[in-house]
XYZ file of C-alpha atoms in Angstrom:
571
model
C -53.906 -3.625 -75.397
C -52.373 -7.052 -74.924
C -48.689 -7.417 -74.071
C -48.284 -9.841 -76.964
C -49.498 -7.133 -79.327
C -46.755 -4.784 -78.181
C -44.243 -7.510 -79.001
C -45.850 -7.871 -82.405
C -45.586 -4.161 -83.063
C -41.851 -4.241 -82.297
C -41.337 -7.269 -84.525
C -43.050 -5.600 -87.435
C -41.357 -2.237 -86.993
C -39.959 -1.055 -90.313
C -42.357 -3.266 -92.248
C -45.532 -1.467 -91.200
C -46.759 1.176 -88.781
C -48.779 -0.241 -85.895
C -49.682 2.134 -83.081
C -50.149 1.004 -79.503
C -53.902 1.323 -79.987
C -54.037 -0.674 -83.206
C -55.784 -3.685 -81.767
C -57.952 -2.243 -79.056
C -61.393 -1.122 -77.970
C -64.359 1.279 -78.094
C -65.946 2.937 -75.041
C -69.426 4.399 -74.464
C -70.710 6.582 -71.633
C -74.314 7.613 -70.917
C -75.132 9.892 -67.974
C -77.995 8.918 -65.700
C -80.053 12.017 -66.546
C -80.203 11.062 -70.222
C -80.763 7.305 -69.969
C -84.277 5.952 -70.245
C -84.138 4.239 -66.839
C -82.233 6.947 -64.982
C -79.092 4.808 -64.819
C -75.429 5.285 -65.562
C -74.239 3.249 -68.535
C -70.552 2.563 -69.116
C -69.543 0.127 -71.808
C -66.552 -1.224 -73.664
C -65.673 -3.743 -76.329
C -62.608 -5.896 -75.748
C -61.067 -6.309 -79.172
C -58.260 -8.726 -79.941
C -55.868 -9.457 -82.789
C -57.727 -12.691 -83.564
C -61.196 -14.205 -83.418
C -60.562 -17.244 -81.217
C -59.985 -15.611 -77.839
C -61.907 -17.340 -75.076
C -63.283 -15.132 -72.280
C -64.984 -16.405 -69.139
C -67.336 -14.783 -66.604
C -66.790 -15.437 -62.907
C -67.258 -14.062 -59.390
C -64.406 -13.421 -56.968
C -65.762 -13.934 -53.425
C -65.201 -11.547 -50.534
C -62.157 -12.475 -48.432
C -62.178 -11.643 -44.718
C -59.034 -11.030 -42.676
C -56.443 -12.911 -44.724
C -53.287 -10.756 -44.712
C -50.248 -11.141 -46.908
C -52.014 -11.514 -50.265
C -51.128 -9.903 -53.614
C -52.809 -9.472 -56.960
C -50.263 -10.518 -59.566
C -49.792 -9.789 -63.247
C -48.631 -13.278 -64.161
C -47.127 -12.162 -67.475
C -44.703 -9.681 -65.911
C -44.508 -10.626 -62.234
C -45.746 -7.168 -61.197
C -47.646 -7.297 -57.882
C -49.902 -5.075 -55.827
C -50.375 -5.960 -52.157
C -53.948 -6.473 -51.003
C -55.435 -5.618 -47.613
C -56.513 -8.433 -45.315
C -60.157 -7.956 -46.362
C -61.149 -7.599 -50.023
C -64.590 -7.253 -51.586
C -66.655 -9.500 -53.835
C -66.635 -8.588 -57.532
C -67.599 -10.005 -60.912
C -65.005 -10.175 -63.662
C -64.479 -11.409 -67.244
C -61.056 -13.114 -67.344
C -59.021 -14.454 -70.256
C -58.542 -18.164 -70.781
C -55.490 -19.404 -68.887
C -53.372 -20.333 -71.918
C -53.716 -16.763 -73.136
C -50.634 -16.390 -70.936
C -50.937 -12.628 -70.531
C -52.547 -12.319 -67.116
C -56.089 -12.215 -65.821
C -57.467 -9.352 -67.946
C -60.679 -9.011 -65.900
C -62.192 -6.666 -68.524
C -64.873 -5.233 -66.280
C -65.884 -5.542 -62.645
C -68.873 -4.747 -60.444
C -68.375 -5.081 -56.711
C -70.596 -5.506 -53.681
C -70.543 -1.780 -52.881
C -72.018 -0.763 -56.220
C -68.714 0.234 -57.831
C -68.461 -0.631 -61.540
C -65.246 -0.416 -63.540
C -64.564 -0.910 -67.220
C -60.889 -1.060 -68.046
C -59.520 -0.268 -70.416
C -59.658 1.568 -73.721
C -56.019 1.728 -74.814
C -54.676 5.129 -75.841
C -51.470 6.691 -77.121
C -49.869 10.131 -77.043
C -47.376 11.921 -79.298
C -43.704 10.910 -79.466
C -42.516 13.909 -77.464
C -44.845 13.005 -74.613
C -43.847 9.352 -74.660
C -40.188 10.332 -74.392
C -40.815 12.721 -71.493
C -43.189 10.458 -69.528
C -42.107 6.928 -70.496
C -44.041 3.889 -69.428
C -42.762 1.848 -66.504
C -41.915 -1.824 -67.006
C -43.046 -3.726 -65.124
C -45.898 -1.481 -64.055
C -49.662 -1.381 -63.800
C -51.354 -2.981 -66.811
C -54.970 -3.615 -67.697
C -54.157 -7.275 -67.016
C -55.036 -6.629 -63.352
C -56.242 -3.008 -63.267
C -60.008 -3.429 -62.883
C -59.765 -6.219 -60.323
C -57.090 -4.484 -58.240
C -59.405 -1.478 -57.886
C -62.731 -3.311 -57.473
C -61.302 -5.484 -54.696
C -60.663 -2.523 -52.377
C -63.078 0.328 -53.267
C -66.418 1.253 -51.689
C -67.223 4.312 -53.841
C -66.375 5.560 -57.326
C -64.321 8.402 -55.888
C -62.390 6.014 -53.679
C -61.794 3.792 -56.727
C -60.369 6.781 -58.613
C -58.060 7.578 -55.720
C -56.941 3.949 -55.479
C -56.191 3.761 -59.195
C -54.288 7.034 -59.275
C -52.423 5.972 -56.141
C -51.228 2.859 -57.973
C -49.947 4.989 -60.858
C -48.199 7.350 -58.424
C -46.553 4.517 -56.513
C -45.784 1.948 -59.196
C -46.108 3.691 -62.554
C -48.191 2.609 -65.536
C -47.015 0.313 -68.287
C -49.705 1.519 -70.713
C -51.752 4.478 -71.842
C -55.342 3.807 -70.850
C -58.812 5.221 -70.353
C -60.879 3.830 -67.478
C -64.512 4.543 -66.551
C -65.790 4.089 -62.999
C -69.286 4.537 -61.577
C -71.207 4.029 -58.392
C -74.825 4.926 -57.646
C -74.056 8.631 -57.265
C -71.432 9.603 -59.813
C -69.279 8.611 -62.759
C -65.602 9.288 -63.452
C -63.258 8.906 -66.379
C -59.534 8.388 -65.803
C -56.992 8.963 -68.563
C -53.451 7.674 -68.030
C -51.110 9.481 -70.414
C -47.765 7.897 -69.579
C -45.784 6.271 -66.841
C -46.850 8.788 -64.186
C -49.070 11.490 -65.699
C -52.868 11.350 -65.682
C -56.129 13.227 -65.309
C -59.449 12.105 -63.824
C -62.690 13.943 -64.570
C -66.124 13.603 -63.032
C -68.479 12.912 -65.921
C -71.566 15.090 -66.507
C -74.850 13.323 -65.711
C -76.638 14.812 -68.735
C -74.169 13.969 -71.508
C -73.030 11.015 -73.601
C -69.737 9.974 -75.170
C -68.441 7.426 -77.675
C -64.700 7.053 -78.138
C -62.182 4.863 -79.888
C -58.607 4.535 -78.720
C -58.079 8.221 -78.111
C -57.935 10.573 -75.169
C -61.063 12.683 -74.777
C -60.785 14.998 -71.749
C -60.983 18.531 -73.127
C -60.611 21.917 -71.431
C -59.304 21.803 -67.864
C -58.420 24.644 -65.506
C -54.978 23.955 -63.981
C -56.353 25.412 -60.742
C -59.271 22.944 -60.650
C -59.694 20.849 -57.503
C -61.305 17.483 -56.832
C -64.364 19.396 -55.628
C -64.516 20.889 -59.134
C -64.490 17.393 -60.563
C -60.843 17.095 -61.646
C -57.862 15.216 -60.228
C -54.552 15.347 -62.054
C -50.972 14.296 -61.505
C -48.264 16.562 -60.158
C -46.448 18.246 -63.006
C -49.059 17.506 -65.689
C -49.444 21.082 -66.895
C -45.762 21.886 -66.360
C -44.856 18.955 -68.604
C -47.248 20.148 -71.313
C -45.680 23.618 -71.165
C -42.133 22.259 -71.105
C -42.742 20.298 -74.299
C -44.444 23.199 -76.032
C -47.574 21.128 -76.582
C -50.146 23.326 -74.876
C -53.408 23.852 -76.753
C -55.332 26.421 -74.740
C -58.445 28.547 -74.678
C -57.600 31.387 -72.359
C -56.141 29.812 -69.228
C -57.732 26.408 -69.890
C -55.685 23.509 -71.260
C -57.228 21.117 -73.773
C -55.664 17.909 -72.511
C -56.622 15.564 -75.356
C -55.210 17.927 -77.939
C -52.129 18.766 -75.896
C -50.830 15.284 -75.087
C -51.370 14.124 -78.685
C -49.917 17.233 -80.351
C -53.426 17.975 -81.663
C -53.719 14.842 -83.779
C -56.220 12.028 -83.966
C -56.238 9.020 -86.272
C -59.172 8.111 -88.501
C -58.784 4.600 -87.062
C -60.216 6.010 -83.833
C -62.031 9.099 -85.016
C -64.497 7.372 -87.326
C -65.737 5.207 -84.441
C -66.314 8.322 -82.358
C -68.300 9.850 -85.209
C -70.271 6.691 -86.029
C -71.320 6.083 -82.433
C -72.477 9.653 -82.061
C -74.568 9.412 -85.238
C -76.748 6.997 -83.283
C -77.049 9.276 -80.256
C -77.223 12.859 -81.494
C -77.636 15.216 -84.413
C -74.074 14.645 -85.610
C -75.759 12.157 -87.941
C -76.852 15.108 -90.057
C -73.223 15.950 -90.814
C -71.055 13.675 -92.923
C -67.747 12.356 -91.667
C -64.801 14.573 -92.493
C -61.555 12.645 -92.787
C -59.036 13.695 -90.122
C -61.341 16.282 -88.546
C -61.042 15.682 -84.785
C -64.328 15.068 -82.992
C -63.068 16.286 -79.630
C -65.024 17.102 -76.482
C -67.759 14.548 -77.049
C -68.182 14.265 -73.280
C -70.202 17.445 -73.648
C -72.769 16.081 -76.135
C -76.445 16.083 -75.193
C -78.266 13.190 -76.928
C -81.310 13.685 -79.113
C -83.472 11.577 -76.793
C -83.230 9.326 -73.751
C -80.790 6.488 -74.352
C -81.724 2.863 -73.735
C -79.283 0.058 -73.052
C -80.709 -1.454 -76.253
C -79.422 1.587 -78.141
C -75.959 1.105 -76.693
C -76.085 -2.478 -77.967
C -76.785 -1.097 -81.442
C -73.703 1.116 -81.203
C -71.540 -1.953 -80.643
C -72.927 -3.574 -83.801
C -72.255 -0.547 -85.978
C -70.268 -1.119 -89.171
C -71.051 2.257 -90.756
C -74.058 0.899 -92.614
C -75.783 3.558 -94.699
C -72.887 6.047 -94.426
C -70.025 6.888 -96.787
C -67.764 4.842 -94.489
C -69.760 1.610 -95.051
C -67.208 -1.224 -95.204
C -69.159 -2.951 -97.968
C -68.350 -0.068 -100.330
C -65.256 -0.339 -102.558
C -62.204 1.164 -100.920
C -63.679 1.036 -97.411
C -62.810 -2.545 -96.577
C -60.116 -1.587 -94.073
C -62.157 1.023 -92.170
C -61.966 0.263 -88.454
C -65.551 -0.496 -87.432
C -67.022 -0.600 -83.931
C -68.636 -3.985 -84.557
C -65.410 -5.789 -85.401
C -65.175 -9.548 -85.793
C -62.190 -9.477 -83.422
C -64.138 -8.695 -80.249
C -63.927 -11.319 -77.523
C -66.390 -9.754 -75.085
C -68.468 -6.600 -74.856
C -70.020 -5.369 -71.628
C -72.518 -2.684 -70.658
C -72.559 -1.894 -66.930
C -75.871 -0.304 -65.946
C -76.079 1.173 -62.432
C -79.393 1.969 -60.724
C -79.240 4.754 -58.094
C -82.042 3.424 -55.883
C -81.285 -0.281 -55.702
C -79.374 -1.933 -52.828
C -75.659 -1.268 -53.310
C -74.837 -4.978 -53.226
C -77.052 -5.487 -56.287
C -77.178 -2.035 -57.843
C -76.076 -2.913 -61.362
C -76.945 -5.079 -64.316
C -73.994 -6.484 -66.254
C -75.029 -6.924 -69.886
C -72.418 -9.291 -71.316
C -71.929 -10.446 -74.907
C -69.290 -13.058 -75.702
C -67.844 -13.239 -79.190
C -68.597 -10.182 -81.281
C -71.827 -8.257 -80.990
C -72.801 -8.227 -84.644
C -74.059 -11.799 -84.342
C -74.010 -12.443 -80.587
C -76.325 -11.506 -77.733
C -76.130 -9.400 -74.556
C -77.256 -11.459 -71.559
C -78.058 -9.570 -68.322
C -76.850 -10.436 -64.830
C -77.723 -8.640 -61.596
C -74.447 -7.638 -59.943
C -75.368 -9.423 -56.703
C -74.656 -12.826 -58.231
C -72.301 -15.148 -56.384
C -71.710 -17.572 -59.257
C -72.282 -18.042 -62.985
C -73.345 -20.968 -65.166
C -70.684 -23.688 -65.646
C -70.316 -22.791 -69.344
C -68.848 -19.424 -68.293
C -66.081 -21.191 -66.348
C -64.888 -23.355 -69.240
C -61.214 -22.624 -69.862
C -59.150 -23.510 -72.923
C -58.020 -22.247 -76.303
C -59.825 -24.728 -78.566
C -63.467 -24.827 -79.645
C -65.607 -26.643 -77.108
C -69.393 -26.683 -77.606
C -69.884 -26.714 -73.831
C -68.229 -23.304 -73.382
C -70.252 -20.099 -73.443
C -67.727 -18.160 -75.531
C -67.509 -20.906 -78.129
C -71.290 -21.294 -78.366
C -71.787 -17.666 -79.289
C -68.591 -17.199 -81.298
C -69.346 -20.184 -83.536
C -72.590 -18.514 -84.620
C -70.712 -15.287 -85.352
C -68.152 -17.150 -87.427
C -70.711 -18.786 -89.716
C -72.862 -15.674 -90.108
C -69.832 -13.641 -91.174
C -68.822 -16.049 -93.935
C -71.601 -14.678 -96.142
C -73.532 -11.781 -94.639
C -75.971 -11.594 -97.529
C -77.182 -15.123 -96.783
C -76.717 -15.621 -93.042
C -76.391 -12.331 -91.205
C -79.871 -10.833 -90.961
C -81.564 -13.992 -89.719
C -79.102 -14.217 -86.817
C -79.390 -10.504 -86.040
C -83.178 -10.714 -85.984
C -83.090 -13.638 -83.581
C -80.743 -12.049 -81.043
C -82.421 -8.646 -81.306
C -85.682 -10.294 -80.322
C -84.026 -12.084 -77.412
C -82.462 -8.876 -76.119
C -85.802 -7.090 -76.200
C -87.378 -9.971 -74.300
C -84.597 -10.054 -71.696
C -84.756 -6.272 -71.289
C -88.385 -6.607 -70.262
C -87.652 -9.728 -68.235
C -85.148 -7.816 -66.096
C -87.608 -4.986 -65.551
C -90.188 -7.536 -64.446
C -87.664 -9.285 -62.158
C -86.573 -6.099 -60.384
C -89.472 -6.003 -57.850
C -88.831 -9.621 -56.872
C -85.110 -8.871 -56.533
C -85.824 -5.899 -54.277
C -88.240 -7.949 -52.178
C -85.651 -10.683 -51.687
C -82.976 -8.203 -50.607
C -85.433 -6.654 -48.172
C -85.596 -10.090 -46.536
C -81.822 -10.530 -46.344
C -78.619 -10.203 -48.318
C -78.423 -13.997 -48.585
C -81.945 -14.282 -49.992
C -81.285 -11.570 -52.543
C -77.967 -13.044 -53.635
C -79.500 -16.502 -54.008
C -82.378 -15.163 -56.112
C -80.257 -13.177 -58.564
C -77.643 -15.925 -58.850
C -80.201 -18.541 -59.838
C -81.957 -16.116 -62.170
C -78.665 -15.345 -63.934
C -77.786 -19.018 -64.317
C -81.255 -19.931 -65.574
C -81.395 -17.087 -68.080
C -77.898 -17.755 -69.419
C -78.512 -21.489 -69.745
C -81.786 -20.813 -71.569
C -80.052 -18.501 -74.027
C -77.314 -21.068 -74.590
C -79.909 -23.734 -75.424
C -81.416 -21.296 -77.900
C -77.918 -20.652 -79.252
C -77.385 -24.390 -79.766
C -80.524 -24.574 -81.874
C -79.659 -21.407 -83.778
C -76.202 -22.802 -84.540
C -77.642 -26.121 -85.740
C -80.113 -24.433 -88.083
C -77.510 -21.957 -89.327
C -74.907 -24.642 -89.982
C -77.502 -26.758 -91.797
C -78.353 -23.828 -94.060
C -74.673 -23.288 -94.793
C -74.226 -26.997 -95.568
C -77.216 -26.848 -97.902
C -75.687 -23.930 -99.797
C -72.189 -25.401 -99.978
C -71.591 -26.879 -103.432
C -75.135 -26.052 -104.503
C -75.830 -26.569 -108.186
C -75.530 -23.346 -110.182
C -79.109 -23.820 -111.337
C -80.405 -23.495 -107.768
C -80.781 -20.384 -105.633
C -78.933 -20.391 -102.294
C -81.141 -20.361 -99.211
C -81.183 -17.229 -97.069
C -81.157 -18.142 -93.400
C -84.405 -17.612 -91.488
C -84.267 -18.293 -87.770
C -86.837 -20.138 -85.702
C -87.971 -18.681 -82.372
C -89.313 -20.151 -79.105
C -93.104 -19.935 -79.341
C -94.032 -19.599 -75.654
C -91.456 -16.928 -74.869
C -92.438 -14.759 -77.830
C -96.202 -15.276 -77.518
C -96.321 -14.438 -73.808
C -94.296 -11.285 -74.414
C -96.988 -10.248 -76.901
C -99.786 -10.777 -74.394
C -100.971 -14.211 -75.535
C -101.865 -17.024 -73.170
C -100.163 -20.294 -74.076
C -101.739 -23.729 -73.685
C -100.074 -27.048 -74.411
C -102.197 -30.031 -75.495
C -100.656 -33.199 -74.053
C -102.656 -35.482 -76.367
C -101.085 -34.361 -79.650
C -98.299 -32.072 -78.441
C -99.851 -29.025 -80.066
C -99.624 -25.546 -78.601
C -102.403 -22.963 -78.780
C -101.868 -19.277 -78.171
C -104.787 -16.936 -77.565
C -105.345 -13.207 -77.138
C -108.918 -11.993 -77.074
C -110.796 -13.781 -79.857
C -107.597 -14.522 -81.812
C -106.104 -18.010 -81.523
C -103.403 -19.965 -83.329
C -102.623 -23.660 -82.939
C -99.234 -25.135 -83.876
C -98.559 -28.872 -84.138
C -95.020 -30.272 -84.108
C -93.728 -31.417 -87.514
C -96.553 -29.581 -89.300
C -96.135 -26.732 -91.778
C -99.653 -25.590 -90.977
C -100.945 -23.229 -88.293
C -104.688 -23.340 -87.626
C -106.603 -20.235 -86.509
C -109.611 -20.141 -84.215
C -111.889 -19.751 -87.237
C -110.488 -22.888 -88.833
C -108.331 -21.078 -91.362
C -105.063 -22.794 -92.226
C -101.886 -20.723 -92.534
C -98.906 -22.188 -94.349
C -95.622 -21.707 -92.445
C -92.247 -21.214 -94.125
C -90.830 -23.910 -91.858
C -92.467 -26.655 -89.865
C -93.064 -26.294 -86.137
C -90.802 -28.503 -84.023
C -89.732 -29.192 -80.428
C -86.129 -29.222 -79.233
C -84.729 -29.109 -75.678
C -88.203 -28.371 -74.309
C -88.859 -25.392 -76.619
C -91.511 -25.339 -79.332
C -90.116 -23.390 -82.295
C -91.923 -21.511 -85.059
C -90.394 -19.493 -87.932
C -89.355 -15.896 -87.247
C -91.398 -14.420 -90.095
C -94.639 -15.668 -88.540
C -93.576 -14.626 -85.038
C -93.166 -11.064 -86.296
C -96.884 -10.978 -87.135
C -98.002 -11.725 -83.573
């Protein structure tokens, strides 16, 4: 939740109702026992009140023995002192002119600690009055970075975060997820000083909108039982008469909200779970709370690719589908207002300094792409450092967001072609990271420096490749839109069909690829099957001499030979 949005909500008070979670985010958790690669997955979308919100991706280096430093929330002046030595971490900051602080979004540090912060939450009025927020206090503007900079384990990170709330107070209601290679935790901050942290089950999944989700808790539970809570939490619930209990157990999510949950949040919970478990067999019931989804066992092992699909969900094929009359205002997961979406995937057996893959999508996921980065990186491509609040084709955010913007002008014409292209790229990069893992491990076995250098260059190369592909996709998409603009009523608008890089796709399908310098043609072969493509030609020639007509001519741009997607799907 951005500070500027709180100001907006005050300004509009009396004209409309806008809760503190009205312009916020969706979280996903997958335990390591139910993921297809045996990894923890924590994820979050960062949703804004507008579409043009530039996010960057950078690395904060380790700092050795420099005392007297602070991490500062530049919007409020709130500061947290830092120790003399702080740890390296990745982060996804706002553009500077956003003028509301760093907003690191998510962090992975050199000790294998990953943090996604935050999913904004709210409680009932009685709770807010009893446990008011502290201003200035801890905000998500610095939360993830202030924890990642000083924590060596997930449990230590939880203690650090809760220590900040105890000492300084919180300015917001938030949900934070933290993992290392051994365990995962969720932290819910209910007010200025009250909170609960819960160790997440390794064999369950969760999807949640801007609502609290910790269910039944024994007030006698200890950290060894997997729960840490603030002094006076249960006494406050009792004092306010809000307790929702089963026996001696308190249902925290129901208690602090007076047993209410908004459809704005609830439908995202339901929709995400339809992808993961048998809840898809049951229709959505308006205002029926889907509580306790941290205890849901998925139907099958969950891939990071599946989590990507969750973040594109717009209730397609359900009664909530936003294309149906009356559903236009339903709050979807795959909103156009996302600025960045991250999936932090932690591998238990990798070196701690490079134990995670950060899957990062800039813009909104419906028509953008998740690009993977090993957490050991020490730098990112220059396009991820480009600051500013105005479209710049050299900036990573703007490259991907511009594609989203065009595709969403007319989904019937432009959407599917873009989705197909990025879906293919994600599948290719998923396999590419699996293939790169042995080389990464070998480099780290040589030295930390060798490993860091390898993953840094790999991340830069992969991101720059995808941005070149994005440039071509944007050019073709914009051309199609130009063609359709002002088209004579007697002509049928063109539906966008993307072109794909021939070598990358063919090699992933097991073909060998040979380039003929004499005429610039490219031949791909697998067994006794061959296809030859010549730039500027609409024809593909098979090994038997058969000619296949392509829907678009083959061409070369930025070193890539492109062929149409519909033919690539046949390989």
